[in-house]
Tab-separated table of C-alpha atoms in Angstrom:
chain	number	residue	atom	x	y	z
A	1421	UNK	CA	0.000	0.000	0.000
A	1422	UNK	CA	1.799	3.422	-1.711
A	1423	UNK	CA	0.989	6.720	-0.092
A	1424	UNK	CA	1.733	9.751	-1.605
A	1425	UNK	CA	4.204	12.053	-0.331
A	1426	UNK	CA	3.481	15.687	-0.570
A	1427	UNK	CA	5.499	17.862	-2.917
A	1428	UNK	CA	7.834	20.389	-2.295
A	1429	UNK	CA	7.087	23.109	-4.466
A	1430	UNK	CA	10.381	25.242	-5.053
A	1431	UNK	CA	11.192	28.910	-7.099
A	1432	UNK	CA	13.088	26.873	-9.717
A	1433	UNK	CA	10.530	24.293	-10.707
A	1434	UNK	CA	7.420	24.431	-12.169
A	1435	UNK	CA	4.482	23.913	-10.368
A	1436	UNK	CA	2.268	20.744	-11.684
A	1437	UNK	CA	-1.729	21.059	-12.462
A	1438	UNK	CA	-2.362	18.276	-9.666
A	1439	UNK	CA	-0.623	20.666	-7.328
A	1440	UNK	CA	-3.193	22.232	-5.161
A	1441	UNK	CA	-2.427	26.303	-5.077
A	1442	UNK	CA	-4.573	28.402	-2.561
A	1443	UNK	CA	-6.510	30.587	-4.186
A	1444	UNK	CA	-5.047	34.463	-4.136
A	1445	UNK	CA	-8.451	36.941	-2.785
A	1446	UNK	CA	-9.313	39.501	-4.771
A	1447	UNK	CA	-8.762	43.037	-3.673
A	1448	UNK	CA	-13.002	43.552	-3.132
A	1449	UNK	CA	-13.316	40.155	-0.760
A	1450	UNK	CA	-10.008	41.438	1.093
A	1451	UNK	CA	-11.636	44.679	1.674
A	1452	UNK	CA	-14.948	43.532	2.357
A	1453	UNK	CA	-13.663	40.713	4.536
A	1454	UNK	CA	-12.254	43.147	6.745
A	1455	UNK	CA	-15.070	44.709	7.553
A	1456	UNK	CA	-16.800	41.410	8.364
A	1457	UNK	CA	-14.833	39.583	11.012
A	1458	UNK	CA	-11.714	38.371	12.140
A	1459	UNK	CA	-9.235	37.294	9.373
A	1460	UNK	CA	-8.382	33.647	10.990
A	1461	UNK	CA	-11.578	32.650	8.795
A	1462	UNK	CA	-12.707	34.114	4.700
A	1463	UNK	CA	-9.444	32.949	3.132
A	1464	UNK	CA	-6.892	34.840	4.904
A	1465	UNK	CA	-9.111	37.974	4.644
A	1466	UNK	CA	-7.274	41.218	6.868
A	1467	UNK	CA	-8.618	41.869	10.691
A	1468	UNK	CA	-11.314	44.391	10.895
A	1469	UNK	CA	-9.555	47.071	12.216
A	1470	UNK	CA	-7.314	47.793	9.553
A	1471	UNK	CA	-4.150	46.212	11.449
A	1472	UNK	CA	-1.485	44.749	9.414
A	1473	UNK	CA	-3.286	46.375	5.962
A	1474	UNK	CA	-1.155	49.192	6.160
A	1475	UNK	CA	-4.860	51.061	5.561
A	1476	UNK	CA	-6.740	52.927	8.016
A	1477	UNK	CA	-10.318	52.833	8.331
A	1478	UNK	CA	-12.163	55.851	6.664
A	1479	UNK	CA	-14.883	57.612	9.327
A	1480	UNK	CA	-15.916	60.197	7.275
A	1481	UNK	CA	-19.696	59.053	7.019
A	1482	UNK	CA	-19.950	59.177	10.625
A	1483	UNK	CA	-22.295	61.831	11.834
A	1484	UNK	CA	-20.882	64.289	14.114
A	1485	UNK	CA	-23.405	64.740	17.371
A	1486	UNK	CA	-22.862	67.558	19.535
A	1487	UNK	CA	-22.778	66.823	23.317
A	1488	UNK	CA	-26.017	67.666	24.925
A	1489	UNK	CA	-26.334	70.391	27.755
A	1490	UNK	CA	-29.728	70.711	28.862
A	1491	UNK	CA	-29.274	72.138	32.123
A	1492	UNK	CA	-26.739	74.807	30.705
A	1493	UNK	CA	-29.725	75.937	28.648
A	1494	UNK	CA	-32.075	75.701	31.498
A	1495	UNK	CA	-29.893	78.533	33.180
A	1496	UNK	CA	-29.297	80.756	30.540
A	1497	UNK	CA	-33.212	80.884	29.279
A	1498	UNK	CA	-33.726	81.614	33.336
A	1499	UNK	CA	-31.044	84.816	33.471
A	1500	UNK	CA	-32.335	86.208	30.321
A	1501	UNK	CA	-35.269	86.244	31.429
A	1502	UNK	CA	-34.146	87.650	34.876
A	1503	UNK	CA	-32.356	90.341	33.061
A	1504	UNK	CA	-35.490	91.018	30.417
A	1505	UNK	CA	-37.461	91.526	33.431
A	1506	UNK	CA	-35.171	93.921	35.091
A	1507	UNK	CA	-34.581	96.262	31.974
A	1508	UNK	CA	-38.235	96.132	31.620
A	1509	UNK	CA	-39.165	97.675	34.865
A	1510	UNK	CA	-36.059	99.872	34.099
A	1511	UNK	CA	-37.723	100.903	30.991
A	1512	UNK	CA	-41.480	100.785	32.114
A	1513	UNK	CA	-41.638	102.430	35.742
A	1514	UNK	CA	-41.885	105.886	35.720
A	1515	UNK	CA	-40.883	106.610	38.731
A	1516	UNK	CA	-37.208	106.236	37.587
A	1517	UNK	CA	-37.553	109.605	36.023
A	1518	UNK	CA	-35.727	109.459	33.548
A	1519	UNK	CA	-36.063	112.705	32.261
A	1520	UNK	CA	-34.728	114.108	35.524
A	1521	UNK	CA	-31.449	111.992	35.430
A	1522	UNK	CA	-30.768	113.352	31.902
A	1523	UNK	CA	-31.355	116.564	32.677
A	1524	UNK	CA	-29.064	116.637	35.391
A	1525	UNK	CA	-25.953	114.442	34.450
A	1526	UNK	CA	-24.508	116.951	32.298
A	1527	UNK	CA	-25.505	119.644	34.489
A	1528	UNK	CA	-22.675	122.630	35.369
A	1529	UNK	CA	-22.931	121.747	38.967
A	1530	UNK	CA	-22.252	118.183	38.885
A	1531	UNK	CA	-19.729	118.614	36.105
A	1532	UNK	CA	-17.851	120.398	38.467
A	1533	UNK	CA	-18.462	118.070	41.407
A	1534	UNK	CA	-17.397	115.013	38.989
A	1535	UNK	CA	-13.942	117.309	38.409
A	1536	UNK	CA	-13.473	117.561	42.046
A	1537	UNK	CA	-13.915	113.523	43.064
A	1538	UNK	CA	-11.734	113.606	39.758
A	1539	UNK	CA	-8.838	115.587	41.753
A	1540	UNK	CA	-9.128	114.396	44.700
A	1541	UNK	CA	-9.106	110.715	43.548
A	1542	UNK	CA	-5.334	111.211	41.316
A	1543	UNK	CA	-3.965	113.551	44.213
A	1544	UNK	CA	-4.687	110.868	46.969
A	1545	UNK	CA	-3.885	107.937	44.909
A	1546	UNK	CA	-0.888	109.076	42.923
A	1547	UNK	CA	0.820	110.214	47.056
A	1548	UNK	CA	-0.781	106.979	48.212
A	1549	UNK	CA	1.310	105.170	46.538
A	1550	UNK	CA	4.239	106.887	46.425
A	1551	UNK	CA	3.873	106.949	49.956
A	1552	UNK	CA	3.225	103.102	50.407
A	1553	UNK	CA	6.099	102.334	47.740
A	1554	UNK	CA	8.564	103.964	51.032
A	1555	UNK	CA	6.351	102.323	53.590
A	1556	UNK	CA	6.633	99.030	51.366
A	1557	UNK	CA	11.184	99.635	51.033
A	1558	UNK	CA	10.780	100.389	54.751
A	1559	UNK	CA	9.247	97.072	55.760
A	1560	UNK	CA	11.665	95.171	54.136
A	1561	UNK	CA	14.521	96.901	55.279
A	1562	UNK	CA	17.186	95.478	57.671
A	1563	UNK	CA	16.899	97.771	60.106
A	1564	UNK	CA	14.130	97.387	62.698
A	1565	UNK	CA	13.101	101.078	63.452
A	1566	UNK	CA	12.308	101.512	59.653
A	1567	UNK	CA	10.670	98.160	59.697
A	1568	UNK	CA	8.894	98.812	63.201
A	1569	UNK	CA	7.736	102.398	62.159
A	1570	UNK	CA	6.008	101.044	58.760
A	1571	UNK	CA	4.637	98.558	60.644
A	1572	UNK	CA	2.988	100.871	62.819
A	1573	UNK	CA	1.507	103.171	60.701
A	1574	UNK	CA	0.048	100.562	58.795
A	1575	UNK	CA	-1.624	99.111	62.030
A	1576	UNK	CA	-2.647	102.426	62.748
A	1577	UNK	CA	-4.047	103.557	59.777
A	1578	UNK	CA	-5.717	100.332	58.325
A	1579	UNK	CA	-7.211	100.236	62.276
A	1580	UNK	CA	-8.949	103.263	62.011
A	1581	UNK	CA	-12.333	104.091	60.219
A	1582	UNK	CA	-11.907	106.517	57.128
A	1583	UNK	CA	-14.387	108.906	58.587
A	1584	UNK	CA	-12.671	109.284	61.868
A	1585	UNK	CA	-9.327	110.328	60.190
A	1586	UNK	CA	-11.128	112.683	57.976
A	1587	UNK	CA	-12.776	114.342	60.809
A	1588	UNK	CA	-9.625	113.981	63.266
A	1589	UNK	CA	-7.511	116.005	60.010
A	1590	UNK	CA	-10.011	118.713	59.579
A	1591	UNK	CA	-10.155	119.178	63.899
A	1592	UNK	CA	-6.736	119.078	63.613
A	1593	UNK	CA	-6.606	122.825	64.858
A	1594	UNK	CA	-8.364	122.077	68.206
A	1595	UNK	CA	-5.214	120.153	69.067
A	1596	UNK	CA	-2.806	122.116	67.596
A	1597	UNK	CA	-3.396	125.643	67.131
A	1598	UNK	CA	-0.141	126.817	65.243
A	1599	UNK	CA	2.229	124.814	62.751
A	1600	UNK	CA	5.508	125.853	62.600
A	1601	UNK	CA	8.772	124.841	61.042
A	1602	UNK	CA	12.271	124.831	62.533
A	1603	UNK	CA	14.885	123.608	64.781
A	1604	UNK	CA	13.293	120.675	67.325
A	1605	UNK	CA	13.341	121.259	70.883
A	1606	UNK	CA	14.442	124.841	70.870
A	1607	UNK	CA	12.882	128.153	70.235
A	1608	UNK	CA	13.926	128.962	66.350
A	1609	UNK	CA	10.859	129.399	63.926
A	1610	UNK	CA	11.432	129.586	60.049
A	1611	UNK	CA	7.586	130.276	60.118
A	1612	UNK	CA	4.173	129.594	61.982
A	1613	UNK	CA	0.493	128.994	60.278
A	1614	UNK	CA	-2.674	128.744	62.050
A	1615	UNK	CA	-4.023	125.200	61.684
A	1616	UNK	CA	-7.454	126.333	61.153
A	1617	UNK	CA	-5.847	128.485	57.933
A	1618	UNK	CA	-3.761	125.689	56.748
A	1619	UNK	CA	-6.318	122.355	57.219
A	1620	UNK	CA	-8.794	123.430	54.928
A	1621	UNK	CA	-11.739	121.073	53.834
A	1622	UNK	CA	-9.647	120.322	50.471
A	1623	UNK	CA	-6.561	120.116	52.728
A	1624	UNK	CA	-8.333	117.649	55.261
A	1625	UNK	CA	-9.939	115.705	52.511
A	1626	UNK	CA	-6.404	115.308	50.911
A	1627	UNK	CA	-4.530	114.265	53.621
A	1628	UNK	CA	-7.319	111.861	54.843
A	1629	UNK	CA	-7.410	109.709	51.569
A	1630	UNK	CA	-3.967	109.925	51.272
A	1631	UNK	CA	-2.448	108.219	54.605
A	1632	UNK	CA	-5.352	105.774	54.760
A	1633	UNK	CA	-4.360	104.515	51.325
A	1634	UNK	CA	-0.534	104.409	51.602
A	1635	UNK	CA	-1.435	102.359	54.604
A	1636	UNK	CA	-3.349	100.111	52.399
A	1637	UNK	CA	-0.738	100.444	49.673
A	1638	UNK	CA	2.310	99.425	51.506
A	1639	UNK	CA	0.766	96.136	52.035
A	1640	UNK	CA	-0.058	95.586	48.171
A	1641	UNK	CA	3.563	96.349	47.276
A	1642	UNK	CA	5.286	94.440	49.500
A	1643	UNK	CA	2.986	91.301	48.878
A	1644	UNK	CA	4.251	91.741	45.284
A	1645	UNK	CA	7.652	91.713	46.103
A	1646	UNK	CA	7.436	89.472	48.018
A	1647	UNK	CA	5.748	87.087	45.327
A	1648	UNK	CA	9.179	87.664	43.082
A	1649	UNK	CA	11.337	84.458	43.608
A	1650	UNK	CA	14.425	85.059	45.788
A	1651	UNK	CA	16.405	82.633	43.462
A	1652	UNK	CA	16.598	85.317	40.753
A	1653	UNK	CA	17.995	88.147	42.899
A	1654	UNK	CA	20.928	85.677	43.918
A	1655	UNK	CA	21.297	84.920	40.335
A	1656	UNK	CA	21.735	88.635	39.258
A	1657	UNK	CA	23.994	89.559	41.986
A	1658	UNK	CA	26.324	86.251	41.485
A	1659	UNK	CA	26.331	88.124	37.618
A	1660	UNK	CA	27.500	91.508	39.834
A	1661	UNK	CA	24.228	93.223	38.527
A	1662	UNK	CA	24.079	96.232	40.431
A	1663	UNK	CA	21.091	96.275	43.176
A	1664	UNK	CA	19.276	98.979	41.534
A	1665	UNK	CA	19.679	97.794	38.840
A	1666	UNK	CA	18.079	94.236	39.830
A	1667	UNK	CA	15.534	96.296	41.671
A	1668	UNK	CA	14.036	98.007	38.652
A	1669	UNK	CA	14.609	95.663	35.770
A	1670	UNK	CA	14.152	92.137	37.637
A	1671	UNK	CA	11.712	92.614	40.754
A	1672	UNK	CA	9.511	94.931	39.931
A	1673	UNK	CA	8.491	94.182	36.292
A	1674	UNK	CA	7.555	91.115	38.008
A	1675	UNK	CA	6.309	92.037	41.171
A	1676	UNK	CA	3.951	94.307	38.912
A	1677	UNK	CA	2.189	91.374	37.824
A	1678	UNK	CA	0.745	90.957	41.340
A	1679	UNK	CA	0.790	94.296	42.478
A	1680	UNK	CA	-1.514	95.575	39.433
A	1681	UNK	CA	-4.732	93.459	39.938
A	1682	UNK	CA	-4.994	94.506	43.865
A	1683	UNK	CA	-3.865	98.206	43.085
A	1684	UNK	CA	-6.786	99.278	40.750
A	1685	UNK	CA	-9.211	97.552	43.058
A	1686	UNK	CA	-7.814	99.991	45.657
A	1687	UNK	CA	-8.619	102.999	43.449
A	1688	UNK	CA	-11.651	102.107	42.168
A	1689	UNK	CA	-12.281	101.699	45.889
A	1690	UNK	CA	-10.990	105.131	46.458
A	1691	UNK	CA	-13.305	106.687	43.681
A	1692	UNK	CA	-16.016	105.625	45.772
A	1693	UNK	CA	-14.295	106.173	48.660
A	1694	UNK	CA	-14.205	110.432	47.900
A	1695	UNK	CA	-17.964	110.053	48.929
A	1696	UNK	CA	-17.224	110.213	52.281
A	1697	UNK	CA	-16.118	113.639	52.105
A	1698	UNK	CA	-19.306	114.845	52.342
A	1699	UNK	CA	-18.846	115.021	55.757
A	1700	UNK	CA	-16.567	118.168	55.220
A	1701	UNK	CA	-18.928	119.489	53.242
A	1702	UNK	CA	-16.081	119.724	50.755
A	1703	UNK	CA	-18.151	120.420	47.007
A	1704	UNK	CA	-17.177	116.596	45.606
A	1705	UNK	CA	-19.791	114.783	43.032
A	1706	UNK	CA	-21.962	113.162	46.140
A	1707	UNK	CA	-22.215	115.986	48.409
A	1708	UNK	CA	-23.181	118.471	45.220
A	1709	UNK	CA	-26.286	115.555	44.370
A	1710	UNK	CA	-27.009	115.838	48.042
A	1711	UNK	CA	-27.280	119.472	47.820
A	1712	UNK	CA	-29.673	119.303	44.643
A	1713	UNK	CA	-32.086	116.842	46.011
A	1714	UNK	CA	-32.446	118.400	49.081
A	1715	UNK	CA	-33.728	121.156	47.042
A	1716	UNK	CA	-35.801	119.678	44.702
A	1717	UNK	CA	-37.008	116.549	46.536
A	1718	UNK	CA	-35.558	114.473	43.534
A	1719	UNK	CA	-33.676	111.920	45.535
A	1720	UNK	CA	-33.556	109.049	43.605
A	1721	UNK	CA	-32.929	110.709	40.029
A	1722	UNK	CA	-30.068	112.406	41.464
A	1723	UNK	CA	-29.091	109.377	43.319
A	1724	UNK	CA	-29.207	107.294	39.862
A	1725	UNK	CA	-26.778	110.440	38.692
A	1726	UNK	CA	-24.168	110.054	40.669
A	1727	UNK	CA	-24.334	106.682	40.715
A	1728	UNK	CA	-23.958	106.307	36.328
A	1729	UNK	CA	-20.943	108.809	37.062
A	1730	UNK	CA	-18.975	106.534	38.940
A	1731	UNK	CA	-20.010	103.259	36.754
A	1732	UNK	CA	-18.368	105.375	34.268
A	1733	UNK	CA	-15.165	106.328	35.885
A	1734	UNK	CA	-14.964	102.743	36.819
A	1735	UNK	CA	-15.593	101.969	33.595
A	1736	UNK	CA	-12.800	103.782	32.275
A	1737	UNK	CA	-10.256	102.471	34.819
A	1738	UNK	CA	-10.916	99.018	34.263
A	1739	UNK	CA	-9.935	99.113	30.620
A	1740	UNK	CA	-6.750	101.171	31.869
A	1741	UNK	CA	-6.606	97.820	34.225
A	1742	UNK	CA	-6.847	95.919	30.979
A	1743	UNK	CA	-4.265	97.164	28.976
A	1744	UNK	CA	-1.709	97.879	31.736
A	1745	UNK	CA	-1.988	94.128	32.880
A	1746	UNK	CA	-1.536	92.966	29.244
A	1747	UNK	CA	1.434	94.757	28.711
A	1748	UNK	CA	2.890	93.492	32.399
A	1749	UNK	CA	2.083	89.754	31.030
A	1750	UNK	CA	4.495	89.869	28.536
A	1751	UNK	CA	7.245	87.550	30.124
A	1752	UNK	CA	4.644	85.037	31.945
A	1753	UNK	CA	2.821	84.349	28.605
A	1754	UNK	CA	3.736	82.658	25.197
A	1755	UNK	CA	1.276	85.029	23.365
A	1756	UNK	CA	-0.531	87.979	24.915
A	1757	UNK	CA	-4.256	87.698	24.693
A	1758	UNK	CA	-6.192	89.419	21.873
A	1759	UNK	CA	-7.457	92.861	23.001
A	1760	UNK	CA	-11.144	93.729	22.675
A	1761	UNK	CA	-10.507	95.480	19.206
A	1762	UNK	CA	-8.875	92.924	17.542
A	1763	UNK	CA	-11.500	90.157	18.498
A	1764	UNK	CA	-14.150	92.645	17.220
A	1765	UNK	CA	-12.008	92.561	13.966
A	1766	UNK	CA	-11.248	88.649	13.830
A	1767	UNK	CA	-14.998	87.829	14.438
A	1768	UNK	CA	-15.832	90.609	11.200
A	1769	UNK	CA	-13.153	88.634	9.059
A	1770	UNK	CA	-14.130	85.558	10.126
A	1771	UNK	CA	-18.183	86.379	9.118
A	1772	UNK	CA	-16.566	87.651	6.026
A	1773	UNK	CA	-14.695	84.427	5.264
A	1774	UNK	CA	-18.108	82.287	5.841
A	1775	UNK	CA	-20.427	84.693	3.778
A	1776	UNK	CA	-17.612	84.308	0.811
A	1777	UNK	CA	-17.930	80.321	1.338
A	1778	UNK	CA	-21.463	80.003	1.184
A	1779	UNK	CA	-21.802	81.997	-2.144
């Protein structure tokens, strides 16, 4: 009994007709195959997921499905209704008066009380901070009385109510009834002023504002200082950088990146803040509305006055805030943020761009 022995089919010699060849797939069952199954069955057909092909699936007819956010609609559909309903009463109650307000926001009077909480807002906060840039030096000096007074007219200062100082300034001349200059602890005078002549309301209002926010300001700018890493000073002086020279082109570039944000909060607090010199009956934007409504019995109109004055001046600060941040940022960002012009222009081009598609 014969058996046949298989045959070793080689490169140089031919292959017989009894020979049995697997058959070669055509490219359409390889390709439909692998979207079938597995290839260990369909006569060596490629796995489904494209492995080993050397092709990779194509998922272009796949829909695209946004992810649903019901509850993110729920809330803005609520607040714009909340804020319809608000500019509606706004618009619809006539006890606003709106004719009132417009009549009096460009009035001469409160034009000139605007110019006033104008002046006394860049006086107090331009020595304020001069003032609390020394404090701020002091307190990080070496030596202790510098440190030790700072400290204590910080504490004092940031202790005390505003309206107390303001009054204790402008009584100033029940405590003291001359001011004079010259040589402590003896007799020589370069000159003498009454107090009640030299601590006028303006004067009182001034000095007020001014020591309660260097007190405040100190703080700020030492915080930001502070915040500067101590590694790069020892850096720049191992490169014999001189130290004011580390002070004003290393620290505080930096330090102005946390000093900023805090600083105009402080004086748009102190815009407000002038209010309170009413008490001095010193002519600023409030006590001039107080003096019209007590006259005319218009007390909210000229309330609502005042108040779209200072939403203004805010206003205005906080894109001063903007800019001056954004130009700080430089050396903590790769690429500064696009300012509120040139999004305005990208979202025009952009519109532009689409409309020119579609046609």
């Amino acid at each position: 009994m014969s058996s046949a022995a298989p045959k070793i089919q080689t490169g140089q010699e031919p292959a017989s007709p009894n020979d049995a060849v697997p058959p070669v797939p055509r490219p359409e069952a390889a390709s439909s195959g692998s979207s079938r199954g597995s290839g260990g069955s369909g006569g060596g057909r490629p796995p489904s997921n494209g492995a080993g092909t050397g092709t990779a699936l194509d998922y272009s007819g796949y829909p695209v499905v946004a992810a649903r956010h019901p509850w993110r609609w729920a809330g803005t559909g609520l607040v714009a209704v909340g804020v319809a309903a608000i500019l509606w009463s706004l618009l619809t109650n006539p006890r606003w008066e709106w004719d009132v307000v417009a009549q009096w926001f460009t009035a001469a009077s409160v034009l000139r009380g605007l110019g006033e909480t104008l002046k006394l807002t860049a006086i107090a906060g331009s020595l304020g901070f001069v003032l609390g840039f020394i404090l701020a030096l002091m307190r990080l000096s070496s030596s202790r009385l510098l440190a030790s007074v700072s400290w204590t007219f910080s504490w004092i200062f940031r202790s005390t109510p505003l309206l107390v100082q303001l009054l204790l300034w402008y009584n100033l001349g029940y405590l003291y009834e001359k001011v004079s200059l010259g040589i402590p602890f003896t007799d020589v005078r370069f000159f003498e002023l009454q107090t009640t002549t030299l601590i006028s309301q303006f004067a009182a209002a001034v000095l007020g504002l001014t020591l309660n926010q260097a007190a405040y300001s100190a703080e700020i700018i030492r915080g930001g200082i502070l915040a500067v890493d101590q590694g790069q000073l020892e850096a720049a002086a191992a490169l014999g950088i001189p130290a004011w020279r580390r002070s004003t082109r290393i620290v505080l570039p930096q330090a102005m990146r946390s000093i900023l944000p805090t600083a105009f909060n402080e004086i748009i607090g102190l815009v407000k803040g002038t209010s309170i010199v009413y008490v001095l009956a010193y002519s600023d934007l409030f006590y001039t509305v107080q003096v019209i409504y007590n006259r005319t019995q218009q007390v909210l109109p000229l309330l609502l006055v005042a108040t779209l004055w200072y939403v203004a001046i805010t206003s205005v600060l906080s894109v001063f805030q903007y800019y001056i941040e954004r130009h700080y940022s430089k050396g903590a960002v790769r690429s500064l943020p696009p300012t509120p012009l040139q999004q305005v222009r990208q979202l025009f081009s952009t519109h532009a761009k689409r409309t020119e598609a579609t046609r």
